[in-house]
PDB file of C-alpha atoms and ligand atoms in Angstrom:
ATOM      1  CA  MET A 107     -19.618  -5.752  -1.048  1.00  0.00           C
ATOM      2  CA  VAL A 108     -19.106  -2.785  -3.243  1.00  0.00           C
ATOM      3  CA  THR A 109     -20.245   0.395  -1.075  1.00  0.00           C
ATOM      4  CA  ILE A 110     -21.042   3.870  -3.677  1.00  0.00           C
ATOM      5  CA  LYS A 111     -20.056   6.681  -1.264  1.00  0.00           C
ATOM      6  CA  SER A 112     -22.150   9.998  -0.730  1.00  0.00           C
ATOM      7  CA  GLU A 113     -20.851  12.946  -0.733  1.00  0.00           C
ATOM      8  CA  ARG A 114     -21.007  13.496   2.786  1.00  0.00           C
ATOM      9  CA  GLU A 115     -18.545  10.114   3.045  1.00  0.00           C
ATOM     10  CA  ILE A 116     -15.959  11.429   0.435  1.00  0.00           C
ATOM     11  CA  LYS A 117     -15.125  14.133   2.896  1.00  0.00           C
ATOM     12  CA  LEU A 118     -14.535  11.585   5.271  1.00  0.00           C
ATOM     13  CA  MET A 119     -12.783   9.748   3.006  1.00  0.00           C
ATOM     14  CA  ARG A 120     -10.330  12.631   1.535  1.00  0.00           C
ATOM     15  CA  GLU A 121      -9.809  13.105   6.076  1.00  0.00           C
ATOM     16  CA  ALA A 122      -8.843   9.897   6.487  1.00  0.00           C
ATOM     17  CA  CYS A 123      -7.023   9.775   3.380  1.00  0.00           C
ATOM     18  CA  LYS A 124      -4.699  13.579   3.839  1.00  0.00           C
ATOM     19  CA  VAL A 125      -3.389  12.031   7.351  1.00  0.00           C
ATOM     20  CA  VAL A 126      -1.231   8.668   5.873  1.00  0.00           C
ATOM     21  CA  ALA A 127      -0.596  11.664   3.512  1.00  0.00           C
ATOM     22  CA  GLN A 128       1.310  13.943   5.472  1.00  0.00           C
ATOM     23  CA  VAL A 129       2.542  10.665   8.256  1.00  0.00           C
ATOM     24  CA  TYR A 130       4.296   9.563   5.045  1.00  0.00           C
ATOM     25  CA  ASP A 131       5.711  13.830   5.083  1.00  0.00           C
ATOM     26  CA  LYS A 132       6.850  13.430   8.288  1.00  0.00           C
ATOM     27  CA  LEU A 133       8.352   9.546   8.096  1.00  0.00           C
ATOM     28  CA  GLU A 134      10.061  10.559   5.140  1.00  0.00           C
ATOM     29  CA  LYS A 135      12.064  13.528   6.405  1.00  0.00           C
ATOM     30  CA  VAL A 136      12.879  10.815   9.855  1.00  0.00           C
ATOM     31  CA  ILE A 137      14.115   7.417   8.080  1.00  0.00           C
ATOM     32  CA  LYS A 138      17.556   7.592   8.730  1.00  0.00           C
ATOM     33  CA  PRO A 139      20.657   5.069   9.229  1.00  0.00           C
ATOM     34  CA  GLY A 140      20.188   3.548  12.541  1.00  0.00           C
ATOM     35  CA  MET A 141      16.864   3.582  13.422  1.00  0.00           C
ATOM     36  CA  THR A 142      14.632   0.873  14.534  1.00  0.00           C
ATOM     37  CA  THR A 143      12.010  -0.058  12.941  1.00  0.00           C
ATOM     38  CA  TYR A 144       9.883   0.077  16.243  1.00  0.00           C
ATOM     39  CA  GLU A 145      11.508   3.671  16.249  1.00  0.00           C
ATOM     40  CA  LEU A 146      10.080   4.401  12.938  1.00  0.00           C
ATOM     41  CA  ASP A 147       6.735   3.010  13.939  1.00  0.00           C
ATOM     42  CA  GLN A 148       6.368   4.963  17.260  1.00  0.00           C
ATOM     43  CA  ILE A 149       7.150   7.970  15.133  1.00  0.00           C
ATOM     44  CA  ALA A 150       3.989   7.259  12.616  1.00  0.00           C
ATOM     45  CA  GLU A 151       1.847   6.289  15.758  1.00  0.00           C
ATOM     46  CA  ASN A 152       2.388   9.678  17.676  1.00  0.00           C
ATOM     47  CA  GLU A 153       1.839  11.432  14.254  1.00  0.00           C
ATOM     48  CA  MET A 154      -1.504   9.758  13.218  1.00  0.00           C
ATOM     49  CA  ARG A 155      -3.243  10.096  16.983  1.00  0.00           C
ATOM     50  CA  LYS A 156      -2.155  13.900  16.831  1.00  0.00           C
ATOM     51  CA  LEU A 157      -3.479  14.468  13.661  1.00  0.00           C
ATOM     52  CA  GLY A 158      -6.780  12.844  14.635  1.00  0.00           C
ATOM     53  CA  ALA A 159      -6.713   9.306  13.389  1.00  0.00           C
ATOM     54  CA  ILE A 160      -7.026   5.736  14.915  1.00  0.00           C
ATOM     55  CA  PRO A 161      -3.947   3.569  13.519  1.00  0.00           C
ATOM     56  CA  ALA A 162      -6.365   0.781  11.926  1.00  0.00           C
ATOM     57  CA  GLU A 163      -3.483  -1.936  11.583  1.00  0.00           C
ATOM     58  CA  LYS A 164      -3.191  -2.613  15.287  1.00  0.00           C
ATOM     59  CA  GLY A 165      -4.727  -4.747  16.573  1.00  0.00           C
ATOM     60  CA  TYR A 166      -6.678  -5.606  12.943  1.00  0.00           C
ATOM     61  CA  ASN A 167      -6.958  -9.899  13.205  1.00  0.00           C
ATOM     62  CA  PRO A 168      -6.685 -11.917   9.932  1.00  0.00           C
ATOM     63  CA  GLY A 169      -9.165 -14.097  11.661  1.00  0.00           C
ATOM     64  CA  ILE A 170      -6.434 -16.600  10.455  1.00  0.00           C
ATOM     65  CA  LYS A 171      -6.574 -19.915  13.613  1.00  0.00           C
ATOM     66  CA  GLY A 172      -2.945 -19.366  16.053  1.00  0.00           C
ATOM     67  CA  VAL A 173      -1.931 -15.844  13.445  1.00  0.00           C
ATOM     68  CA  PRO A 174      -2.604 -12.953  16.582  1.00  0.00           C
ATOM     69  CA  PRO A 175      -3.522  -9.183  15.678  1.00  0.00           C
ATOM     70  CA  TYR A 176      -1.907  -7.136  14.222  1.00  0.00           C
ATOM     71  CA  PRO A 177       0.531  -5.327  17.148  1.00  0.00           C
ATOM     72  CA  ALA A 178       1.730  -2.182  15.443  1.00  0.00           C
ATOM     73  CA  THR A 179       0.552   1.090  13.622  1.00  0.00           C
ATOM     74  CA  LEU A 180       3.226   0.258  10.222  1.00  0.00           C
ATOM     75  CA  CYS A 181       4.000  -2.408   8.377  1.00  0.00           C
ATOM     76  CA  VAL A 182       7.958  -1.807   7.941  1.00  0.00           C
ATOM     77  CA  SER A 183       9.120  -4.248   5.187  1.00  0.00           C
ATOM     78  CA  ILE A 184      12.627  -4.337   4.848  1.00  0.00           C
ATOM     79  CA  ASN A 185      14.622  -5.169   1.469  1.00  0.00           C
ATOM     80  CA  ASP A 186      14.099  -9.075   0.459  1.00  0.00           C
ATOM     81  CA  GLU A 187      10.762  -8.628   2.782  1.00  0.00           C
ATOM     82  CA  VAL A 188       7.890  -8.080   1.025  1.00  0.00           C
ATOM     83  CA  ILE A 189       4.686  -6.800   3.055  1.00  0.00           C
ATOM     84  CA  HIS A 190       3.348  -7.192   6.611  1.00  0.00           C
ATOM     85  CA  GLY A 191       7.263  -6.717   8.374  1.00  0.00           C
ATOM     86  CA  VAL A 192       5.947  -5.995  12.241  1.00  0.00           C
ATOM     87  CA  PRO A 193       8.357  -3.600  13.769  1.00  0.00           C
ATOM     88  CA  SER A 194      10.637  -4.906  16.329  1.00  0.00           C
ATOM     89  CA  LYS A 195      13.063  -2.604  18.399  1.00  0.00           C
ATOM     90  CA  HIS A 196      15.716  -5.560  17.242  1.00  0.00           C
ATOM     91  CA  LYS A 197      15.395  -4.485  13.722  1.00  0.00           C
ATOM     92  CA  VAL A 198      17.513  -1.764  12.473  1.00  0.00           C
ATOM     93  CA  ILE A 199      17.889   0.043   8.785  1.00  0.00           C
ATOM     94  CA  LYS A 200      20.816   0.301   7.569  1.00  0.00           C
ATOM     95  CA  GLU A 201      22.124   2.825   4.609  1.00  0.00           C
ATOM     96  CA  GLY A 202      21.849   1.847   1.439  1.00  0.00           C
ATOM     97  CA  ASP A 203      18.174  -0.289   2.331  1.00  0.00           C
ATOM     98  CA  ILE A 204      14.725   0.546   0.342  1.00  0.00           C
ATOM     99  CA  VAL A 205      12.422   0.228   3.445  1.00  0.00           C
ATOM    100  CA  SER A 206       8.608  -0.855   1.748  1.00  0.00           C
ATOM    101  CA  VAL A 207       6.145   1.142   4.623  1.00  0.00           C
ATOM    102  CA  ASP A 208       2.693   0.343   4.602  1.00  0.00           C
ATOM    103  CA  THR A 209      -0.316   2.149   6.828  1.00  0.00           C
ATOM    104  CA  VAL A 210      -4.160   2.966   7.780  1.00  0.00           C
ATOM    105  CA  ALA A 211      -5.526   6.060   9.448  1.00  0.00           C
ATOM    106  CA  LEU A 212      -8.824   5.207  11.051  1.00  0.00           C
ATOM    107  CA  LYS A 213     -11.019   8.615  11.071  1.00  0.00           C
ATOM    108  CA  ASP A 214     -14.137   9.341  12.268  1.00  0.00           C
ATOM    109  CA  GLY A 215     -15.124   5.924  11.177  1.00  0.00           C
ATOM    110  CA  TYR A 216     -13.263   5.996   8.026  1.00  0.00           C
ATOM    111  CA  ASN A 217     -10.013   4.583   6.143  1.00  0.00           C
ATOM    112  CA  GLY A 218      -7.409   5.836   4.210  1.00  0.00           C
ATOM    113  CA  ASP A 219      -4.262   3.304   3.009  1.00  0.00           C
ATOM    114  CA  ALA A 220      -1.728   4.120   1.985  1.00  0.00           C
ATOM    115  CA  ALA A 221       2.182   2.351   1.408  1.00  0.00           C
ATOM    116  CA  ARG A 222       5.396   3.695  -0.235  1.00  0.00           C
ATOM    117  CA  THR A 223       8.909   2.490  -0.552  1.00  0.00           C
ATOM    118  CA  PHE A 224      11.473   4.924   0.792  1.00  0.00           C
ATOM    119  CA  ALA A 225      15.139   4.634  -0.398  1.00  0.00           C
ATOM    120  CA  VAL A 226      17.774   5.635   2.680  1.00  0.00           C
ATOM    121  CA  GLY A 227      20.796   6.562   1.862  1.00  0.00           C
ATOM    122  CA  LYS A 228      22.925   6.006  -2.218  1.00  0.00           C
ATOM    123  CA  ILE A 229      21.203   3.242  -3.362  1.00  0.00           C
ATOM    124  CA  PRO A 230      22.306   1.315  -7.009  1.00  0.00           C
ATOM    125  CA  LYS A 231      20.298   2.777  -9.700  1.00  0.00           C
ATOM    126  CA  GLU A 232      18.645  -0.971 -11.080  1.00  0.00           C
ATOM    127  CA  THR A 233      16.941  -0.706  -7.233  1.00  0.00           C
ATOM    128  CA  GLN A 234      16.069   2.948  -7.449  1.00  0.00           C
ATOM    129  CA  ARG A 235      14.608   1.517 -11.461  1.00  0.00           C
ATOM    130  CA  LEU A 236      12.610  -0.892  -9.558  1.00  0.00           C
ATOM    131  CA  LEU A 237      11.592   1.325  -6.773  1.00  0.00           C
ATOM    132  CA  ASP A 238       9.876   3.357 -10.069  1.00  0.00           C
ATOM    133  CA  VAL A 239       8.302   0.847 -11.835  1.00  0.00           C
ATOM    134  CA  THR A 240       6.653   0.239  -8.815  1.00  0.00           C
ATOM    135  CA  LYS A 241       4.764   3.313  -8.192  1.00  0.00           C
ATOM    136  CA  GLN A 242       5.156   3.806 -12.411  1.00  0.00           C
ATOM    137  CA  ALA A 243       3.158   0.341 -12.397  1.00  0.00           C
ATOM    138  CA  PHE A 244      -0.105   2.269  -9.160  1.00  0.00           C
ATOM    139  CA  PHE A 245       0.343   5.448 -12.090  1.00  0.00           C
ATOM    140  CA  GLU A 246       0.008   2.848 -15.238  1.00  0.00           C
ATOM    141  CA  GLY A 247      -2.927   0.955 -13.177  1.00  0.00           C
ATOM    142  CA  ILE A 248      -4.901   4.549 -12.896  1.00  0.00           C
ATOM    143  CA  LYS A 249      -4.734   5.285 -16.158  1.00  0.00           C
ATOM    144  CA  TYR A 250      -8.286   2.673 -16.288  1.00  0.00           C
ATOM    145  CA  ALA A 251      -9.351   3.514 -13.086  1.00  0.00           C
ATOM    146  CA  LYS A 252     -12.474   5.858 -14.769  1.00  0.00           C
ATOM    147  CA  VAL A 253     -16.238   5.185 -15.530  1.00  0.00           C
ATOM    148  CA  GLY A 254     -16.124   2.971 -19.001  1.00  0.00           C
ATOM    149  CA  TYR A 255     -13.327   0.325 -17.862  1.00  0.00           C
ATOM    150  CA  ARG A 256     -13.638  -2.640 -15.251  1.00  0.00           C
ATOM    151  CA  VAL A 257     -11.421  -4.017 -12.445  1.00  0.00           C
ATOM    152  CA  GLY A 258     -10.015  -5.570 -14.655  1.00  0.00           C
ATOM    153  CA  ASP A 259      -8.348  -3.205 -16.625  1.00  0.00           C
ATOM    154  CA  ILE A 260      -6.418  -1.361 -13.727  1.00  0.00           C
ATOM    155  CA  SER A 261      -5.166  -5.315 -13.127  1.00  0.00           C
ATOM    156  CA  HIS A 262      -4.000  -5.772 -16.342  1.00  0.00           C
ATOM    157  CA  ALA A 263      -2.875  -2.423 -16.687  1.00  0.00           C
ATOM    158  CA  ILE A 264      -0.781  -3.443 -14.105  1.00  0.00           C
ATOM    159  CA  GLY A 265       0.523  -6.393 -14.507  1.00  0.00           C
ATOM    160  CA  GLU A 266       1.558  -6.232 -18.416  1.00  0.00           C
ATOM    161  CA  TYR A 267       3.763  -2.560 -17.373  1.00  0.00           C
ATOM    162  CA  VAL A 268       5.272  -4.747 -14.094  1.00  0.00           C
ATOM    163  CA  ARG A 269       6.128  -7.588 -16.495  1.00  0.00           C
ATOM    164  CA  SER A 270       7.291  -5.092 -19.530  1.00  0.00           C
ATOM    165  CA  GLN A 271       9.775  -4.052 -16.940  1.00  0.00           C
ATOM    166  CA  GLY A 272      11.599  -7.272 -15.975  1.00  0.00           C
ATOM    167  CA  TYR A 273       9.949  -7.611 -12.926  1.00  0.00           C
ATOM    168  CA  SER A 274       7.382  -9.614 -11.518  1.00  0.00           C
ATOM    169  CA  VAL A 275       4.056  -8.733 -10.222  1.00  0.00           C
ATOM    170  CA  VAL A 276       3.268 -10.408  -5.780  1.00  0.00           C
ATOM    171  CA  ARG A 277       0.083 -12.543  -7.143  1.00  0.00           C
ATOM    172  CA  GLU A 278      -1.677 -13.872  -3.435  1.00  0.00           C
ATOM    173  CA  PHE A 279      -2.195  -9.981  -2.289  1.00  0.00           C
ATOM    174  CA  GLN A 280      -4.287  -7.299  -3.690  1.00  0.00           C
ATOM    175  CA  GLY A 281      -5.362  -4.282  -3.908  1.00  0.00           C
ATOM    176  CA  HIS A 282      -9.267  -3.822  -2.698  1.00  0.00           C
ATOM    177  CA  GLY A 283     -11.893  -1.389  -1.578  1.00  0.00           C
ATOM    178  CA  ILE A 284     -11.782   0.840   1.142  1.00  0.00           C
ATOM    179  CA  GLY A 285     -14.196   2.836   3.584  1.00  0.00           C
ATOM    180  CA  LYS A 286     -15.450   1.701   6.736  1.00  0.00           C
ATOM    181  CA  GLU A 287     -13.673  -1.619   7.364  1.00  0.00           C
ATOM    182  CA  MET A 288     -10.565  -1.181   5.471  1.00  0.00           C
ATOM    183  CA  HIS A 289     -10.631  -4.045   3.582  1.00  0.00           C
ATOM    184  CA  GLU A 290     -14.698  -3.907   1.337  1.00  0.00           C
ATOM    185  CA  ASP A 291     -14.874  -6.275  -1.870  1.00  0.00           C
ATOM    186  CA  PRO A 292     -14.155  -5.379  -4.686  1.00  0.00           C
ATOM    187  CA  GLY A 293     -10.265  -7.148  -4.519  1.00  0.00           C
ATOM    188  CA  ILE A 294      -8.494  -5.610  -6.931  1.00  0.00           C
ATOM    189  CA  PRO A 295      -5.657  -8.420  -8.127  1.00  0.00           C
ATOM    190  CA  ASN A 296      -2.206  -6.589  -9.797  1.00  0.00           C
ATOM    191  CA  TYR A 297      -2.215  -8.868 -13.142  1.00  0.00           C
ATOM    192  CA  GLY A 298      -5.130  -9.816 -15.070  1.00  0.00           C
ATOM    193  CA  LYS A 299      -8.034 -10.150 -17.539  1.00  0.00           C
ATOM    194  CA  ALA A 300      -8.794  -6.679 -19.343  1.00  0.00           C
ATOM    195  CA  GLY A 301     -12.098  -5.906 -19.728  1.00  0.00           C
ATOM    196  CA  ARG A 302     -13.375  -8.644 -16.832  1.00  0.00           C
ATOM    197  CA  GLY A 303     -14.522  -7.660 -13.658  1.00  0.00           C
ATOM    198  CA  LEU A 304     -16.395  -4.737 -11.836  1.00  0.00           C
ATOM    199  CA  ARG A 305     -17.896  -1.644 -13.585  1.00  0.00           C
ATOM    200  CA  LEU A 306     -16.414   1.358 -11.791  1.00  0.00           C
ATOM    201  CA  GLU A 307     -18.699   4.129 -10.419  1.00  0.00           C
ATOM    202  CA  PRO A 308     -18.285   7.140  -9.874  1.00  0.00           C
ATOM    203  CA  GLY A 309     -18.477   7.237  -5.806  1.00  0.00           C
ATOM    204  CA  MET A 310     -16.420   3.703  -5.190  1.00  0.00           C
ATOM    205  CA  THR A 311     -13.241   4.363  -3.419  1.00  0.00           C
ATOM    206  CA  LEU A 312     -10.121   2.117  -4.022  1.00  0.00           C
ATOM    207  CA  ALA A 313      -7.238   0.624  -2.521  1.00  0.00           C
ATOM    208  CA  ILE A 314      -4.565  -0.099  -5.576  1.00  0.00           C
ATOM    209  CA  GLU A 315      -0.780  -0.650  -4.768  1.00  0.00           C
ATOM    210  CA  PRO A 316       1.508  -2.498  -6.650  1.00  0.00           C
ATOM    211  CA  MET A 317       3.645  -5.591  -4.862  1.00  0.00           C
ATOM    212  CA  VAL A 318       6.452  -5.970  -7.325  1.00  0.00           C
ATOM    213  CA  ILE A 319      10.087  -8.442  -6.857  1.00  0.00           C
ATOM    214  CA  ALA A 320      13.068  -7.884  -8.888  1.00  0.00           C
ATOM    215  CA  GLY A 321      13.693 -11.520  -9.479  1.00  0.00           C
ATOM    216  CA  LYS A 322      10.651 -13.992  -9.757  1.00  0.00           C
ATOM    217  CA  PRO A 323       7.126 -14.020  -8.142  1.00  0.00           C
ATOM    218  CA  ASN A 324       7.484 -16.591  -5.543  1.00  0.00           C
ATOM    219  CA  ILE A 325       7.442 -15.475  -1.458  1.00  0.00           C
ATOM    220  CA  LEU A 326       7.021 -17.047   1.360  1.00  0.00           C
ATOM    221  CA  GLU A 327       5.522 -16.553   5.056  1.00  0.00           C
ATOM    222  CA  LEU A 328       8.061 -16.356   7.988  1.00  0.00           C
ATOM    223  CA  GLU A 329       7.268 -18.060  11.524  1.00  0.00           C
ATOM    224  CA  ASP A 330       5.669 -14.484  12.269  1.00  0.00           C
ATOM    225  CA  GLY A 331       2.371 -15.569  10.491  1.00  0.00           C
ATOM    226  CA  TRP A 332       2.769 -12.112   8.866  1.00  0.00           C
ATOM    227  CA  THR A 333       6.223 -11.642   7.787  1.00  0.00           C
ATOM    228  CA  ILE A 334       6.255 -11.890   3.883  1.00  0.00           C
ATOM    229  CA  ILE A 335      10.015 -13.002   2.250  1.00  0.00           C
ATOM    230  CA  THR A 336      11.026 -13.150  -1.079  1.00  0.00           C
ATOM    231  CA  GLU A 337      11.584 -16.845  -2.485  1.00  0.00           C
ATOM    232  CA  ASP A 338      14.777 -15.842  -4.228  1.00  0.00           C
ATOM    233  CA  GLY A 339      16.096 -12.962  -1.503  1.00  0.00           C
ATOM    234  CA  SER A 340      15.708 -11.016  -4.442  1.00  0.00           C
ATOM    235  CA  LEU A 341      14.522  -7.141  -3.628  1.00  0.00           C
ATOM    236  CA  ALA A 342      11.124  -6.124  -3.574  1.00  0.00           C
ATOM    237  CA  ALA A 343       7.985  -2.520  -3.205  1.00  0.00           C
ATOM    238  CA  HIS A 344       4.986  -1.441  -2.081  1.00  0.00           C
ATOM    239  CA  TYR A 345       3.863   2.026  -3.561  1.00  0.00           C
ATOM    240  CA  GLU A 346      -0.354   2.022  -3.232  1.00  0.00           C
ATOM    241  CA  ASN A 347      -2.261   5.120  -2.735  1.00  0.00           C
ATOM    242  CA  THR A 348      -6.464   5.666  -1.475  1.00  0.00           C
ATOM    243  CA  ILE A 349      -7.970   6.814  -5.316  1.00  0.00           C
ATOM    244  CA  LEU A 350     -11.765   7.993  -5.590  1.00  0.00           C
ATOM    245  CA  ILE A 351     -13.563   6.652  -8.727  1.00  0.00           C
ATOM    246  CA  THR A 352     -15.392   9.904  -9.968  1.00  0.00           C
ATOM    247  CA  LYS A 353     -16.928  11.247 -12.878  1.00  0.00           C
ATOM    248  CA  ASN A 354     -13.543  11.807 -14.658  1.00  0.00           C
ATOM    249  CA  GLU A 355     -10.296  11.768 -13.567  1.00  0.00           C
ATOM    250  CA  PRO A 356      -9.800   9.609 -10.431  1.00  0.00           C
ATOM    251  CA  GLU A 357      -8.971  11.753  -7.243  1.00  0.00           C
ATOM    252  CA  ILE A 358      -5.880  10.833  -5.331  1.00  0.00           C
ATOM    253  CA  LEU A 359      -6.614  10.796  -1.685  1.00  0.00           C
ATOM    254  CA  THR A 360      -3.250  10.402  -0.446  1.00  0.00           C
ATOM    255  CA  LEU A 361      -0.956  12.021  -2.185  1.00  0.00           C
ATOM    256  CA  LEU A 362      -0.671  15.838  -0.411  1.00  0.00           C
TER     257      LEU A 362
HETATM  258  N1  MF3 B 695      -2.547  -2.160   4.937  1.00  0.00           N
HETATM  259  C1  MF3 B 695      -2.055  -2.902   4.405  1.00  0.00           C
HETATM  260  C2  MF3 B 695      -3.090  -3.420   2.977  1.00  0.00           C
HETATM  261  O1  MF3 B 695      -2.602  -2.744   2.176  1.00  0.00           O
HETATM  262  C3  MF3 B 695      -3.176  -4.347   5.158  1.00  0.00           C
HETATM  263  C4  MF3 B 695      -2.085  -4.832   6.223  1.00  0.00           C
HETATM  264  S1  MF3 B 695      -2.847  -5.704   7.202  1.00  0.00           S
HETATM  265  C5  MF3 B 695      -2.758  -5.475   8.949  1.00  0.00           C
HETATM  266  O2  MF3 B 695      -3.888  -3.863   2.528  1.00  0.00           O
HETATM  267  F1  MF3 B 695      -2.686  -5.874   9.057  1.00  0.00           F
HETATM  268  F2  MF3 B 695      -1.038  -4.557   9.135  1.00  0.00           F
HETATM  269  F3  MF3 B 695      -3.226  -4.585   8.746  1.00  0.00           F
HETATM  270 CO1   CO B 696      -4.069  -2.005   1.732  1.00  0.00          CO
END
């Protein structure tokens, strides 16, 4: 169901989203080589709870037979891992890694969702370009996050920009509406046809999230039922914000 948020709900969305932004502010400062992804997850969980929110990914049930509820506050996906990497005491972050983090805060009944890809220490120029293109793809998309456009305009802008830069978008996962539920309608693919899909209206809150692969678009799912990796072993990056559609420019809720 597509929900239009009232003024009261928009205030609550802003609060939940601000928590996510503050968690990333913290993670950016503490992420270091030698740290495990479990330690990073613990820091995020403490920070989120301190800010009065609940880690919404923890216990999230995908409703797929045989797949356990998600066990952590963060998804932490390193290098050729695309999304949904499960934090582990055995997974150590190394100098030169790119680390994609995705988290959702639930505060006063509303969800805020964002993802960032961090470079740990020095990374090659081409890897930095992947990170820059992934972030820019989000900003290319939200040029169309306005009344008068449709979901397909956002999708098309993201997909065409990424393609123009020589990279691939992931086709099996997409952005989404967000509010009381982490995932609401509409689905927002990172590729598509301009001029198609739902018309955008003020009060819609949307999570726009380009997932970009340096090589071929194909992905694989690991045995854990969660971790998604690139089939060809190439690097992947993720950048996501929750935004609000207004009468004018969109408001990015998960940036400070
Ligand atoms: N935060 C993810 C998204 O962007 C969802 C992750 S699935 C979970 O939609 F199980 F980790 F919650
Ligand atoms: Co999302």
